[in-house]
Short mmCIF file of C-alpha atoms in Angstrom, two decimals:
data_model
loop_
_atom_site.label_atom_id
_atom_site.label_comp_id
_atom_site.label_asym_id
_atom_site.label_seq_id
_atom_site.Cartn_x
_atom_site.Cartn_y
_atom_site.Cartn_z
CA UNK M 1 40.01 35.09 -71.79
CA UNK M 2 42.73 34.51 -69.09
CA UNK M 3 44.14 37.36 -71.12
CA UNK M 4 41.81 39.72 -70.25
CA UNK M 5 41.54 38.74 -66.13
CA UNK M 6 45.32 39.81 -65.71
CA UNK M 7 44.71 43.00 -67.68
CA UNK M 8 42.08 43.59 -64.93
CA UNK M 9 43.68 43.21 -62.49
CA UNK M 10 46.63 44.88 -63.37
CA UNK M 11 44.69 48.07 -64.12
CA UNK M 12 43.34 47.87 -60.58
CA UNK M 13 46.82 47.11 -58.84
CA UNK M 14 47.86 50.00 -60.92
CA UNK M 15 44.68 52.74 -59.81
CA UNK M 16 45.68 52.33 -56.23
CA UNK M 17 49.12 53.09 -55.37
CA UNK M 18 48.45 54.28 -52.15
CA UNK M 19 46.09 55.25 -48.99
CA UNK M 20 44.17 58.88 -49.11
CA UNK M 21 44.64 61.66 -46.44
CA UNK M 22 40.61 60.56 -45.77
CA UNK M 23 41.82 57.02 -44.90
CA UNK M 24 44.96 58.11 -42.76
CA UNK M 25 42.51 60.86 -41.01
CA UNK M 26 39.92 58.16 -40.03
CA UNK M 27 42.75 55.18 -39.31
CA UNK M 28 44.46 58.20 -36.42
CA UNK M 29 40.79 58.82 -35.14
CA UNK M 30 39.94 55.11 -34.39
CA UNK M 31 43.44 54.44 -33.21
CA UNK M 32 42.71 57.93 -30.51
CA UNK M 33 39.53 56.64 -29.76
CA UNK M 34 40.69 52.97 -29.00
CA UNK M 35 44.13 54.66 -26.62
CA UNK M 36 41.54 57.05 -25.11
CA UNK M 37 38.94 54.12 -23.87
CA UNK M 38 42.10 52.06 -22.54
CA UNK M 39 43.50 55.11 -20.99
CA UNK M 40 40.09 55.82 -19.13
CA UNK M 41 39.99 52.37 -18.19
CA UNK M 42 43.40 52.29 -16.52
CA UNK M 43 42.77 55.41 -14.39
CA UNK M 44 39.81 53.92 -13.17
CA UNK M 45 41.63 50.58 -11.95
CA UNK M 46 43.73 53.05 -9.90
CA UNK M 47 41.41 54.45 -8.15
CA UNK M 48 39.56 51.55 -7.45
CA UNK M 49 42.58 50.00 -6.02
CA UNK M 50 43.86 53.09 -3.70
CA UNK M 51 40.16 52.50 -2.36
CA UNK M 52 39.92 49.56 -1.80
CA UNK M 53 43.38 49.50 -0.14
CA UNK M 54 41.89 52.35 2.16
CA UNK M 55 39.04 49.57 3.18
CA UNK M 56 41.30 47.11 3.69
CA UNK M 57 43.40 48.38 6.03
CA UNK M 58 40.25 50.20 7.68
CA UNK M 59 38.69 46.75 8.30
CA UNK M 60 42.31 45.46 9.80
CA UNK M 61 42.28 48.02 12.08
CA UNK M 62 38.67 47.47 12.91
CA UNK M 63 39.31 43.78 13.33
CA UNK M 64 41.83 44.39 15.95
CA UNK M 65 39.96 46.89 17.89
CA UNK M 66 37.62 44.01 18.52
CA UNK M 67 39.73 41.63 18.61
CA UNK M 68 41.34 43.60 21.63
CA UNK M 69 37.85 44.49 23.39
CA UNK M 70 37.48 40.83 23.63
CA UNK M 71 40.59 39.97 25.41
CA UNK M 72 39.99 42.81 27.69
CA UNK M 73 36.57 41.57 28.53
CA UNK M 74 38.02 38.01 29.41
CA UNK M 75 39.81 39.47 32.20
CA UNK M 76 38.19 40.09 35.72
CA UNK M 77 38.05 43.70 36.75
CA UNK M 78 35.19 45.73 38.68
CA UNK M 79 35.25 48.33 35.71
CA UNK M 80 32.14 48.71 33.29
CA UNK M 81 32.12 47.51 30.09
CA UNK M 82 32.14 51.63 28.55
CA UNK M 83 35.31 51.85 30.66
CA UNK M 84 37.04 48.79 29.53
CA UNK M 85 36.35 49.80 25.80
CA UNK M 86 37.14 53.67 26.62
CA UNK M 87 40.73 52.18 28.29
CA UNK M 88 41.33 49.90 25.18
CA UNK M 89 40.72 52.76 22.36
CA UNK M 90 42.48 55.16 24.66
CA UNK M 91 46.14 52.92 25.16
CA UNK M 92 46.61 51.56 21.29
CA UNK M 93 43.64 53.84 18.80
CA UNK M 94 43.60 57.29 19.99
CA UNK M 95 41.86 58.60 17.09
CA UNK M 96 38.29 55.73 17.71
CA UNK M 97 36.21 56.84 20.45
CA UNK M 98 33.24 55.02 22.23
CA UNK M 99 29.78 56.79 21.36
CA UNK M 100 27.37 54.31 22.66
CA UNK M 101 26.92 51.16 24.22
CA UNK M 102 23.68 49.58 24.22
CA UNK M 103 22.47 45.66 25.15
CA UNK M 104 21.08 43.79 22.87
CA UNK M 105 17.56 42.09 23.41
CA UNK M 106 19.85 38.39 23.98
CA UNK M 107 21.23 38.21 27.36
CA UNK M 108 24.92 39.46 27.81
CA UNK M 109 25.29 40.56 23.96
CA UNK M 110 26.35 44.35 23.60
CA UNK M 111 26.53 46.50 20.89
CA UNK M 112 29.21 48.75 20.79
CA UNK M 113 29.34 52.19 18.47
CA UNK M 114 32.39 53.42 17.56
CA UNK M 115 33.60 56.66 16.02
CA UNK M 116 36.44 57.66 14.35
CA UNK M 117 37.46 61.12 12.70
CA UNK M 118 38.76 59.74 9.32
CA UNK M 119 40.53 61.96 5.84
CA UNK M 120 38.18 65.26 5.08
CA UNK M 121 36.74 64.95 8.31
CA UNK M 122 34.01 62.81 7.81
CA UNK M 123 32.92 60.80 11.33
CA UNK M 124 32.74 57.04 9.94
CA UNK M 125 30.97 54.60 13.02
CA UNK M 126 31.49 51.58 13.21
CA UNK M 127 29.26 48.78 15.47
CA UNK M 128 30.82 45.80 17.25
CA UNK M 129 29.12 43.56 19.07
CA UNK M 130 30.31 41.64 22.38
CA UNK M 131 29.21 39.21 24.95
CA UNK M 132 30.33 40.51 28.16
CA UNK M 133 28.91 39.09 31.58
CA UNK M 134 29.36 41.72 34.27
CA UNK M 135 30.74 40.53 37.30
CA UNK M 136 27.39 40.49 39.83
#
C-alpha cells in the first residue's frame, strides 16, 4: 500500500510542471489591481497634505492679524476701532481688508469681518472678535 501512495503522488508531481497563461493572466490582473488601489491612495495623501498646508499657514496668518489688532487696541489713541484695524491690515497684510465691524450684545466685545482675495479669486472672510473700550 505505501507502494501505491508514492505512485500517486508522483503522477501528480509529474501532471503539473508548470503555471497556465490563465493563471499568469489572473496573477498580473490582481497584482494591477492591488498597485492601482495603492497608487490612488498615495495621490490622495498629496493632496490632502498641500491642503492642509494651505490651512495651516492661512490660520498663522490669521492668528497674527489678531494677535496684532490686540496690541494695537492696548495702546491709547483717539482713533476708532475701524481705523485702528484698517491701519493694522494696511502696514503688515495688504491683501485682508476690514468689511464690517459690529458690537456684540456683551459690553465692549466687537466682532470684526475680515476679507481677503485668496488663489482663483474666491473672497474667504474671516471673523475676529475683540474687546476694545473706547476712550470716553
Amino acid at each position: 500500500m505505501n507502494h501505491s501512495i508514492k505512485s500517486g503522488l508522483r503522477q501528480i508531481t509529474k501532471s503539473r510542471n508548470g503555471y497556465t497563461i490563465i493563471e499568469a493572466i489572473i496573477a498580473i490582473a490582481v497584482c494591477g489591481f492591488g498597485l492601482a488601489i495603492i497608487l490612488g491612495l498615495y495621490g490622495m495623501a498629496i493632496k490632502t497634505e498641500m491642503v492642509s498646508k494651505n490651512i495651516f499657514e492661512q490660520s498663522v496668518e490669521i492668528n497674527s492679524i489678531a494677535d496684532e489688532i490686540n496690541l494695537s487696541l492696548k495702546e491709547t489713541s483717539t482713533e476708532s476701532l475701524a481705523e485702528r484695524v484698517t491701519r493694522v491690515l494696511n502696514s503688515k497684510y495688504p491683501d485682508y481688508r476690514l468689511e464690517e465691524v459690529s458690537k456684540d450684545s456683551y459690553i465692549n466685545l466687537y466682532k470684526l469681518e475680515i476679507s481677503h482675495q485668496g488663489q482663483n479669486s474666491l473672497d474667504k472672510r474671516f471673523h475676529i472678535k475683540v474687546f476694545w473700550r473706547p476712550n470716553e
